[in-house]
Amino acid sequence: MNYLESLNPEQRKAVEATDGPVLIVAGAGAGKTKTITHRILHLILSGVHPSSILAITFTNKAAKEMRERVLDLMQKDPTSFSPRSGVPFMSTFHSLGVQIIKENSELLNLPRHFSIFDTSDSKKALKESIISVGLDPKEHLDKVRHIISKEKGRGVDFNEYNERAAYDYTSELTKKVWLKYEETLKREKSLDFDDLLLKTLRLLKKYPEVLEKYQNRFKYVHVDEYQDTNKVQNDIVEMLVAKYKNICVVGDTDQNIYSWRGAEIKNMLHFEKTYPDVQTIFLEQNYRSTKNILAVANEIIEKNSFRIPKKLFTLNKDGEKIGTFEARNEVDEAHFIAMKSKDLISEGVKPDQIAVLYRANFQSRVLEEAFLAYGVDYQMLGTKFFERKEVKDVVGYIKASLNEGSLSDFSRIINIPARGIGKTTLQKILMGKEEELPASMQIKLNNFRKMLESFKGVLLHELPSVAIKHIIKTSGMEDSYKTGLEEDTERLENIMELVTLATTYDIYPGEEGIEKFLTDVALTSDQDSLDGKKTGVKLMTVHSSKGLEFEYVFICGLEADLFPHSRMNQSKKTGEDAEEERRLFYVAITRAGKKLYLTHARVRTIFGTMEVNSPSEFLEDIPEKYTEKESYEGVGSSKAPLFSIDF
């Protein structure tokens, strides 16, 4: 068993603990993905059929990495790999939900090709719902969207909320908007992200035969990043494993940073109570970071109480001390980071191995300006390929062709490219008053619907890449972007890149390929926006950096009320909420391998107001023996404009 030789003793223990409940407490950089993938291989070599193994994670990127690693391990061991034996099911929670719902769609009165509302679709529908009840979406959209999402994550649907919610203003408003929103989803034969999990849970609860089918299919269940599960996700897992109890969860309470979107740290904290016969294994050896970086991380996180205690260690070198820099203002701070990045690159560091992490999105603007000023290539995480208009248009054609009830997609693409169908015409169509339209327009609409019907046939019978290429050409989109204008050329390149991407789904039989393509498109995360072809220093929020690693990391904006965020000061009485900011800082620190920089500004302009800041309390928690002050020769130069303030 050569595959076991590369594992440390605790990793091997986790790999060989195959039966019953297993809790793996895996610190940052401790090789948890390696452990999970080797465990899956070990199960297969022990006689477990690959199709009986389920591995769930949170992002497409993580699921893809896990899938590729497992396949690579299987192919290296001829005894474990056979084209006929199949492969383990490795997916995100939402992709699993899509699979279960599609296989049982008739029980939910849904078509097999139901549409999935992505974030922008949901926002648009909620906005329209708020307007329909006579309110201002600018004032209410974010609040109502958060309430609905959190309630669904707790397992509460509209009917339950309508019965149980308080009779205050916010609750009454939410009820009205939610009702309209549900009507939209039903009319469109669509589900939003939260529905993919809530509907799955309801299926498993309502239909014992459906539950048993999946219990027998997935006899060994793995859950990655278990500390990030919400109530619905945890309930789904508990139901799936109830028959055989072969559950292995991997996580780290110190990296629970998503309570604001429903993640419940208690799922992991109480795991040993839920499964009294659990085997608990600690992965504490870090392979990523230097001793100095880990020492600082441990100093920070040990101040928290709501955690499963552990202490990371490494056999790596002590490494450089943590660089600290106090800037006069945010511009000075940004120029220091850009200059340091340029120096590192000139010394041979790959730009992709440098990351700049910030607490809030607004901090990115001044950073971008500084990187442009110094001529340093950068890539900002968050500009999603699938959010580009032309790409959403092509996807809209696919969804409208497969799901006749998707009026939002129909509306989106009916005049793309321009067909002389204006808003008035579209309004009459949506109101069911097509008979009032001129005969020439009715002919035009009839031809358009025939085209969509033909696309449906192509999508269901041709390879995804072939079908999408056909749609781009036949719809007229391809020709519409052949104007010679630079922006149109870029749009054409983007939709052709969509065809290239679709080739990876050509391996699936029948309509499964296009279904998987649509699912992955809908469920993209921020990390999926990282373009592997584009090089440059990575700029992102700390939340977005979770699961990533870099050699050199800058954490900027370490000031009171910014990091930790001001909300921490408002919630100190609750304990758990206050500790999340510290966990967030811990996550940021542990992204770094070789060198960590911590920066803050004495003055920062936030939303037009100039504020004098105190350094973050986190900086005060770091012993001086681990740090060294950084200098910046550019202070006061033309490249580093400063505010005229005396200190």
XYZ file of C-alpha atoms in Angstrom:
647
model
C 0.000 0.000 0.000
C 2.412 2.665 -1.297
C -0.247 5.371 -1.224
C -0.115 5.322 2.592
C 3.618 6.014 2.793
C 3.247 9.724 1.989
C 0.928 10.295 4.969
C 1.928 11.385 8.440
C 0.710 9.180 11.344
C -2.471 11.187 12.015
C -3.367 11.458 8.339
C -2.907 7.704 7.995
C -5.071 7.105 11.064
C -7.825 9.200 9.440
C -7.480 7.342 6.138
C -7.724 3.910 7.755
C -10.684 4.817 10.012
C -13.266 3.742 7.454
C -16.299 2.563 9.408
C -18.647 4.523 11.626
C -18.551 8.252 12.410
C -15.187 10.024 12.103
C -14.418 13.641 13.020
C -11.214 15.039 11.506
C -10.181 18.342 13.062
C -7.879 19.677 10.364
C -5.953 22.892 10.856
C -5.022 25.259 8.033
C -2.415 23.796 5.686
C -2.612 20.370 7.360
C -3.293 18.470 4.133
C -7.006 17.798 4.603
C -7.723 17.418 0.863
C -4.886 14.906 0.610
C -6.317 13.037 3.581
C -9.864 12.920 2.190
C -8.759 11.786 -1.272
C -6.483 9.076 0.124
C -9.304 7.952 2.406
C -11.600 7.570 -0.603
C -8.938 5.544 -2.420
C -8.478 3.382 0.686
C -12.216 2.680 0.804
C -12.185 1.589 -2.837
C -9.156 -0.652 -2.307
C -10.910 -2.103 0.726
C -13.773 -3.273 -1.485
C -16.219 -0.366 -1.332
C -17.787 0.330 -4.717
C -16.822 3.839 -5.927
C -20.464 4.760 -6.601
C -21.238 4.138 -2.901
C -18.979 7.020 -1.878
C -20.173 10.615 -1.575
C -17.894 13.597 -0.914
C -19.441 17.034 -0.391
C -17.723 20.398 -0.286
C -18.713 24.038 -0.742
C -17.273 25.361 -4.022
C -17.034 24.079 -7.578
C -13.307 24.738 -7.390
C -12.854 22.536 -4.314
C -15.078 19.778 -5.728
C -13.160 19.820 -9.014
C -9.801 19.632 -7.230
C -11.001 16.726 -5.101
C -12.408 14.907 -8.134
C -9.169 15.316 -10.114
C -7.026 14.137 -7.214
C -9.144 11.044 -6.599
C -9.174 10.113 -10.295
C -5.414 10.588 -10.449
C -4.934 8.299 -7.440
C -7.299 5.701 -8.895
C -5.549 5.702 -12.267
C -2.173 5.235 -10.609
C -3.488 2.122 -8.882
C -4.840 -0.304 -11.534
C -6.598 -2.366 -8.863
C -8.867 0.566 -8.005
C -9.670 1.866 -11.474
C -11.995 0.468 -14.056
C -14.034 2.457 -16.546
C -16.995 0.245 -15.673
C -16.725 0.635 -11.902
C -17.638 4.319 -11.954
C -16.254 7.033 -9.701
C -17.271 8.489 -6.353
C -19.852 11.292 -6.407
C -17.992 14.466 -5.510
C -19.908 17.718 -5.565
C -21.026 20.804 -3.711
C -24.075 20.652 -1.455
C -26.072 22.549 -4.047
C -25.021 20.256 -6.907
C -26.079 17.267 -4.817
C -29.416 18.982 -4.263
C -29.841 19.564 -8.000
C -29.106 15.888 -8.685
C -31.637 14.643 -6.132
C -34.329 17.118 -7.214
C -33.911 16.309 -10.935
C -34.199 12.604 -10.241
C -37.415 13.195 -8.297
C -38.751 16.354 -9.952
C -42.242 14.944 -10.511
C -42.726 14.678 -6.727
C -42.126 18.425 -6.462
C -44.276 19.245 -9.498
C -41.220 20.567 -11.290
C -40.013 19.895 -14.841
C -36.728 18.026 -15.066
C -35.215 21.059 -16.763
C -36.244 23.559 -14.103
C -34.210 26.761 -13.984
C -31.938 27.841 -11.159
C -32.064 31.480 -10.132
C -28.532 32.712 -9.626
C -27.757 35.631 -7.329
C -28.602 38.290 -9.910
C -31.836 36.504 -10.904
C -32.921 36.351 -7.257
C -32.091 40.000 -6.652
C -34.048 41.040 -9.737
C -37.101 38.976 -8.737
C -37.006 40.264 -5.156
C -36.645 43.830 -6.408
C -39.740 43.426 -8.554
C -41.574 41.848 -5.608
C -40.712 44.802 -3.355
C -41.867 47.289 -6.000
C -45.119 45.346 -6.435
C -46.029 45.930 -2.773
C -45.328 49.652 -3.110
C -41.951 49.882 -1.383
C -38.464 51.116 -2.290
C -36.050 48.247 -3.161
C -33.026 50.432 -2.372
C -34.156 50.549 1.233
C -35.427 46.994 1.668
C -33.773 44.632 -0.847
C -30.676 43.570 1.088
C -32.528 43.216 4.380
C -35.393 41.107 2.986
C -33.051 38.986 0.863
C -30.941 38.208 3.937
C -33.986 37.271 6.047
C -35.447 34.945 3.404
C -32.105 33.238 2.743
C -31.382 32.760 6.442
C -34.868 31.375 7.131
C -34.588 28.894 4.261
C -31.136 27.893 5.567
C -32.802 27.118 8.911
C -35.322 24.877 7.141
C -38.198 27.353 7.187
C -40.315 27.834 4.048
C -42.751 30.668 3.337
C -45.785 28.951 4.841
C -43.981 28.277 8.121
C -42.603 31.809 8.261
C -46.048 33.218 7.540
C -47.502 31.310 10.495
C -44.727 31.830 13.042
C -43.139 35.213 12.344
C -43.806 38.141 14.658
C -46.273 40.865 13.729
C -43.692 43.637 13.551
C -43.055 45.893 10.548
C -40.063 43.979 9.160
C -41.758 40.581 9.462
C -44.959 41.796 7.823
C -42.968 43.367 5.001
C -40.969 40.159 4.529
C -44.167 38.087 4.347
C -45.593 40.259 1.554
C -42.378 40.268 -0.481
C -41.656 36.587 0.081
C -45.143 35.627 -1.139
C -44.639 37.583 -4.380
C -41.159 36.093 -4.757
C -42.478 32.535 -4.359
C -45.156 33.255 -6.953
C -42.407 34.325 -9.361
C -40.365 31.171 -8.723
C -43.438 28.981 -9.242
C -44.435 30.785 -12.444
C -40.905 30.505 -13.789
C -40.652 26.825 -12.786
C -37.470 27.789 -11.002
C -35.660 27.356 -7.698
C -33.166 29.663 -6.029
C -29.951 28.536 -4.322
C -31.581 28.057 -0.948
C -34.459 26.072 -2.462
C -31.997 23.531 -3.860
C -31.212 22.490 -0.302
C -34.593 23.123 1.346
C -36.523 21.185 -1.331
C -34.011 18.331 -1.082
C -34.528 18.122 2.667
C -38.314 18.172 2.255
C -38.098 15.352 -0.298
C -36.051 13.179 2.039
C -38.427 13.848 4.945
C -41.683 13.403 3.062
C -40.816 10.351 0.973
C -39.171 7.506 2.962
C -38.597 5.511 -0.218
C -36.615 8.413 -1.714
C -34.518 8.710 1.445
C -33.814 4.994 1.497
C -32.748 5.071 -2.146
C -30.016 7.614 -1.419
C -29.024 5.994 1.856
C -28.364 2.784 -0.044
C -26.634 4.638 -2.871
C -24.280 6.644 -0.635
C -23.106 4.292 2.112
C -19.981 6.333 2.864
C -20.391 10.087 3.188
C -17.639 12.714 3.504
C -18.237 16.394 4.276
C -15.455 18.934 3.817
C -15.453 22.313 5.615
C -18.018 20.929 8.019
C -17.824 24.001 10.252
C -19.506 25.978 7.462
C -22.674 23.870 7.250
C -26.017 25.442 8.065
C -28.981 23.646 9.637
C -30.480 22.376 6.371
C -27.148 21.052 5.092
C -26.476 19.303 8.378
C -29.990 17.824 8.439
C -29.526 16.450 4.905
C -26.243 14.807 5.906
C -27.712 13.318 9.088
C -30.608 11.814 7.145
C -28.348 10.350 4.447
C -26.066 8.624 6.976
C -28.761 7.521 9.436
C -28.861 3.937 8.097
C -25.152 3.047 7.932
C -23.559 5.763 10.129
C -20.472 5.878 7.881
C -19.896 9.602 8.060
C -16.561 11.381 7.948
C -16.562 15.144 8.501
C -13.519 17.353 8.125
C -13.310 20.874 9.433
C -11.850 23.473 11.722
C -13.939 25.522 14.143
C -11.219 28.186 13.971
C -12.148 28.777 10.333
C -15.871 29.252 10.834
C -16.393 32.685 9.221
C -19.830 32.446 7.611
C -22.321 32.712 10.485
C -23.779 35.771 8.730
C -25.049 33.467 5.984
C -26.311 30.764 8.320
C -23.275 28.574 9.067
C -23.669 27.005 12.510
C -20.444 26.257 14.361
C -22.420 24.110 16.797
C -22.804 21.429 14.101
C -19.129 20.653 14.571
C -18.910 21.486 18.270
C -21.748 19.038 19.016
C -20.694 16.300 16.581
C -19.374 14.067 19.356
C -22.743 14.343 21.156
C -24.643 13.473 17.979
C -22.384 10.463 17.341
C -21.117 9.212 20.745
C -19.012 6.438 19.175
C -17.104 8.895 16.974
C -13.370 8.630 16.313
C -11.824 12.095 16.624
C -8.530 12.693 14.849
C -6.471 15.897 14.898
C -4.409 17.036 11.911
C -2.155 19.682 13.459
C 0.987 19.515 11.334
C 1.016 22.460 8.961
C 2.878 22.061 5.653
C 2.272 25.580 4.341
C 3.627 28.192 6.708
C 6.805 29.097 8.546
C 7.129 28.721 12.312
C 6.817 32.497 12.812
C 3.550 32.728 10.861
C 2.072 29.771 12.734
C 3.176 31.172 16.094
C 1.272 34.382 15.372
C -1.786 32.432 14.168
C -1.811 30.363 17.364
C -1.423 33.480 19.530
C -4.446 35.044 17.868
C -6.861 32.111 17.846
C -6.144 30.824 21.359
C -8.005 33.831 22.726
C -11.262 32.360 21.411
C -13.481 30.108 23.529
C -15.977 28.667 21.011
C -13.619 26.173 19.388
C -12.241 22.663 19.424
C -8.763 23.310 20.896
C -5.741 22.425 18.809
C -2.302 23.874 18.185
C -0.721 23.907 14.781
C 2.962 23.083 14.428
C 5.335 22.813 11.491
C 8.699 21.307 10.639
C 9.329 24.235 8.286
C 11.966 26.892 8.999
C 11.402 29.822 11.362
C 11.219 32.058 8.315
C 11.092 35.846 8.182
C 9.420 37.903 10.846
C 5.987 39.365 10.168
C 6.362 42.733 8.467
C 4.310 45.591 9.930
C 3.715 48.951 8.302
C 1.941 52.022 9.656
C 0.819 54.261 6.813
C -0.259 57.891 7.083
C -3.366 57.158 5.025
C -4.928 54.504 2.782
C -3.125 55.862 -0.297
C 0.238 55.552 1.421
C -0.715 52.022 2.524
C -1.744 50.997 -0.995
C 1.479 52.328 -2.522
C 3.561 50.458 0.045
C 1.794 47.213 -0.895
C 2.152 47.837 -4.631
C 5.820 48.771 -4.263
C 6.593 45.718 -2.119
C 4.786 43.489 -4.600
C 6.823 44.946 -7.461
C 10.048 44.365 -5.515
C 9.081 40.755 -4.762
C 8.292 40.092 -8.418
C 11.642 41.594 -9.478
C 13.301 39.187 -7.038
C 11.727 36.223 -8.830
C 8.486 35.703 -6.900
C 5.627 34.664 -9.176
C 2.851 37.306 -9.145
C 0.243 34.567 -8.569
C 1.943 33.783 -5.259
C 1.213 37.236 -3.860
C -2.169 38.105 -2.363
C -3.607 41.267 -0.859
C -6.469 40.643 1.569
C -8.896 43.248 2.868
C -11.917 43.210 5.191
C -14.298 45.267 3.045
C -14.759 45.586 -0.722
C -14.464 49.379 -0.742
C -10.766 49.030 0.139
C -10.019 47.640 -3.313
C -10.334 50.923 -5.240
C -7.224 52.627 -3.853
C -5.282 49.348 -4.134
C -6.142 49.055 -7.818
C -5.014 52.622 -8.423
C -1.679 51.945 -6.704
C -1.018 48.767 -8.689
C -1.770 50.647 -11.898
C 0.583 53.451 -10.827
C 3.440 50.999 -10.272
C 2.675 48.956 -13.393
C 2.073 45.759 -11.434
C -0.335 43.257 -13.016
C -3.162 42.232 -10.718
C -6.327 40.202 -10.775
C -9.337 41.067 -8.684
C -11.339 38.175 -7.436
C -15.055 38.721 -7.849
C -15.425 39.644 -11.525
C -17.213 36.484 -12.532
C -17.006 35.259 -16.112
C -20.626 34.097 -15.960
C -21.832 37.526 -14.828
C -20.774 39.110 -18.122
C -23.821 40.201 -20.109
C -23.000 38.364 -23.329
C -22.311 35.128 -21.422
C -25.582 35.422 -19.476
C -27.352 35.985 -22.813
C -26.084 32.660 -24.208
C -27.001 30.886 -20.977
C -30.405 32.608 -21.189
C -30.957 31.027 -24.621
C -30.150 27.588 -23.198
C -32.456 27.984 -20.195
C -35.337 29.464 -22.229
C -35.074 26.596 -24.730
C -35.155 23.871 -22.079
C -37.633 25.508 -19.702
C -40.611 27.046 -21.496
C -41.858 28.484 -18.222
C -38.781 30.655 -17.717
C -40.249 33.992 -18.720
C -37.281 35.896 -17.273
C -34.882 34.134 -19.666
C -37.381 34.485 -22.528
C -37.590 38.222 -21.839
C -33.827 38.512 -21.664
C -33.044 37.065 -25.071
C -36.135 37.790 -27.189
C -34.482 40.907 -28.637
C -30.839 39.712 -28.586
C -29.658 40.341 -31.151
C -32.122 43.100 -32.021
C -35.299 41.777 -33.691
C -37.461 44.866 -33.439
C -39.284 43.566 -30.374
C -39.629 46.424 -27.894
C -40.763 46.724 -24.278
C -44.408 47.340 -25.186
C -44.548 44.155 -27.247
C -42.820 42.187 -24.528
C -45.230 43.510 -21.901
C -48.216 42.303 -23.909
C -46.598 38.892 -24.284
C -46.032 38.606 -20.545
C -49.618 39.714 -19.878
C -50.958 37.045 -22.226
C -52.276 39.565 -24.767
C -50.410 38.450 -27.882
C -53.631 38.516 -29.886
C -53.522 42.314 -29.665
C -50.210 42.425 -31.513
C -50.001 43.097 -35.268
C -49.923 39.989 -37.475
C -46.365 40.735 -38.593
C -45.200 40.763 -34.948
C -47.069 37.513 -34.213
C -45.251 35.858 -37.120
C -41.961 37.159 -35.732
C -42.755 35.706 -32.279
C -43.839 32.400 -33.775
C -40.549 32.113 -35.648
C -38.630 32.937 -32.475
C -40.430 30.213 -30.515
C -39.775 27.713 -33.324
C -36.078 28.597 -33.100
C -36.075 27.951 -29.326
C -37.834 24.627 -29.894
C -35.173 23.635 -32.414
C -32.485 24.632 -29.915
C -34.088 22.328 -27.349
C -33.708 19.387 -29.715
C -30.055 20.220 -30.328
C -29.347 20.665 -26.600
C -30.870 17.285 -25.705
C -29.189 15.273 -28.461
C -25.858 16.943 -29.269
C -22.692 17.417 -27.218
C -22.887 20.555 -25.014
C -20.099 22.350 -26.905
C -21.694 21.570 -30.295
C -25.128 22.690 -29.102
C -23.904 25.958 -27.601
C -21.873 26.788 -30.707
C -24.995 26.142 -32.787
C -27.056 28.512 -30.596
C -24.458 31.289 -30.782
C -24.379 31.070 -34.562
C -28.040 30.405 -35.360
C -29.415 33.006 -32.937
C -27.422 35.696 -34.718
C -25.288 36.541 -31.667
C -22.039 35.650 -33.409
C -22.663 37.947 -36.371
C -23.912 40.770 -34.127
C -20.484 41.001 -32.469
C -18.506 41.047 -35.730
C -18.515 44.846 -35.869
C -14.783 45.341 -35.614
C -15.194 47.319 -32.402
C -12.815 46.281 -29.634
C -15.577 45.786 -27.044
C -17.603 43.597 -29.413
C -14.529 41.549 -30.297
C -14.010 40.912 -26.581
C -17.657 39.876 -26.186
C -17.309 37.464 -29.100
C -14.184 35.998 -27.530
C -16.066 35.540 -24.246
C -18.966 33.604 -25.771
C -16.521 31.457 -27.754
C -14.672 30.794 -24.491
C -18.018 29.483 -23.245
C -17.906 26.903 -26.055
C -14.393 25.905 -25.002
C -15.545 25.520 -21.412
C -18.493 23.406 -22.524
C -16.147 20.819 -24.086
C -15.312 19.623 -20.558
C -18.956 18.497 -20.280
C -18.914 16.579 -23.571
C -17.869 13.408 -21.702
C -21.313 12.959 -20.158
C -23.980 10.889 -21.909
C -27.151 12.338 -23.392
C -28.608 15.411 -21.739
C -26.568 14.931 -18.548
C -23.772 17.084 -19.949
C -25.860 20.204 -20.568
C -27.595 19.726 -17.198
C -24.255 19.634 -15.373
C -23.069 22.631 -17.377
C -26.105 24.718 -16.356
C -25.794 23.625 -12.732
C -22.140 24.616 -12.509
C -22.806 27.938 -14.234
C -25.540 28.782 -11.739
C -23.498 27.735 -8.709
C -20.242 29.558 -9.381
C -18.551 31.159 -6.367
C -16.126 34.068 -6.068
C -13.175 31.684 -6.190
C -14.428 30.365 -9.516
C -13.820 33.851 -10.926
C -10.064 33.417 -10.588
C -8.893 33.115 -14.177
C -6.131 30.526 -14.348
C -4.922 32.048 -17.622
C -4.463 35.517 -16.142
C -1.406 36.214 -14.051
C -0.988 38.918 -11.480
C -1.146 39.717 -7.796
C -4.471 38.563 -6.360
C -6.707 41.143 -4.666
C -9.635 39.817 -2.625
C -11.615 40.002 0.597
C -10.542 37.766 3.462
C -13.813 35.842 3.126
C -13.003 35.063 -0.503
C -9.494 33.847 0.358
C -10.739 30.914 2.412
C -9.233 27.662 1.127
C -6.524 29.419 -0.911
C -2.807 29.722 -0.182
C -0.013 32.047 -1.261
C 3.681 32.480 -0.503
C 3.351 36.196 0.288
C 0.271 37.768 1.882
C -0.596 41.380 2.754
C -3.431 41.954 5.223
C -4.355 45.620 5.041
C -6.707 47.939 6.897
C -5.892 46.566 10.367
C -7.630 49.385 12.196
C -10.229 49.570 14.934
C -13.776 49.338 13.519
C -12.499 48.118 10.156
C -10.727 44.891 11.093
C -12.182 43.841 13.462
C -15.288 45.293 11.889
C -17.369 47.774 13.851
C -20.108 45.176 14.212
C -17.808 43.302 16.616
C -17.993 46.133 19.092
C -21.749 46.056 18.835
C -21.973 42.352 19.586
C -19.383 41.702 22.269
C -22.084 40.594 24.674
C -22.931 37.604 22.487
C -19.484 36.039 22.611
C -19.803 33.852 19.524
C -20.372 36.811 17.190
C -17.412 38.677 18.613
C -15.099 35.719 18.044
C -15.875 35.463 14.349
C -13.751 38.521 13.487
C -10.821 36.891 15.264
C -11.407 33.691 13.294
C -11.461 35.793 10.136
C -8.076 37.277 11.000
C -6.778 33.774 11.730
C -7.934 32.607 8.294
C -6.153 35.568 6.689
C -2.882 34.842 8.528
C -2.884 31.156 7.618
C -3.139 31.873 3.878
C 0.556 32.858 3.997
C 3.421 30.449 3.448
C 6.703 32.401 3.445
C 6.040 35.994 4.450
C 3.196 37.933 6.035
C 2.716 41.717 5.992
C 0.269 43.536 8.298
C -0.580 47.123 7.410
C -2.785 49.878 8.765
C -3.388 53.578 8.165
C -3.615 56.374 10.723
C -6.115 58.208 8.543
C -8.639 56.580 6.204
C -11.430 58.124 4.146
C -14.522 55.921 4.364
C -17.591 56.851 2.322
C -16.388 60.445 2.021
C -15.545 60.906 5.683
C -11.940 61.197 6.818
C -11.343 59.289 10.040
C -8.375 59.094 12.401
C -7.898 55.462 13.396
C -6.370 53.426 16.171
C -4.489 50.263 15.257
C -6.502 47.045 15.387
C -6.591 45.200 18.697
C -5.338 42.193 16.756
C -1.977 43.913 16.255
C -1.685 44.407 19.993
C -2.173 40.660 20.504
C 0.966 39.781 18.531
C 4.208 39.575 20.592
C 6.869 41.971 19.293
C 9.427 39.157 18.984
C 7.568 37.914 15.888
C 7.395 41.257 14.052
C 9.602 43.820 12.325
C 8.700 47.285 11.067
C 8.781 47.884 7.335
C 9.895 51.142 5.761
C 8.625 52.841 2.639
C 10.866 55.181 0.713
C 7.989 56.416 -1.384
C 6.360 58.381 1.411
C 6.002 61.950 0.298
C 6.942 61.167 -3.318
C 4.825 61.972 -6.320
C 3.758 58.358 -6.485
C 2.315 58.454 -2.999
C 0.019 61.470 -2.657
C -0.848 62.281 0.922
C -3.488 64.232 2.744
C -2.225 67.473 4.249
C -2.753 66.562 7.871
C -0.412 67.147 10.776
C 0.094 64.486 13.368
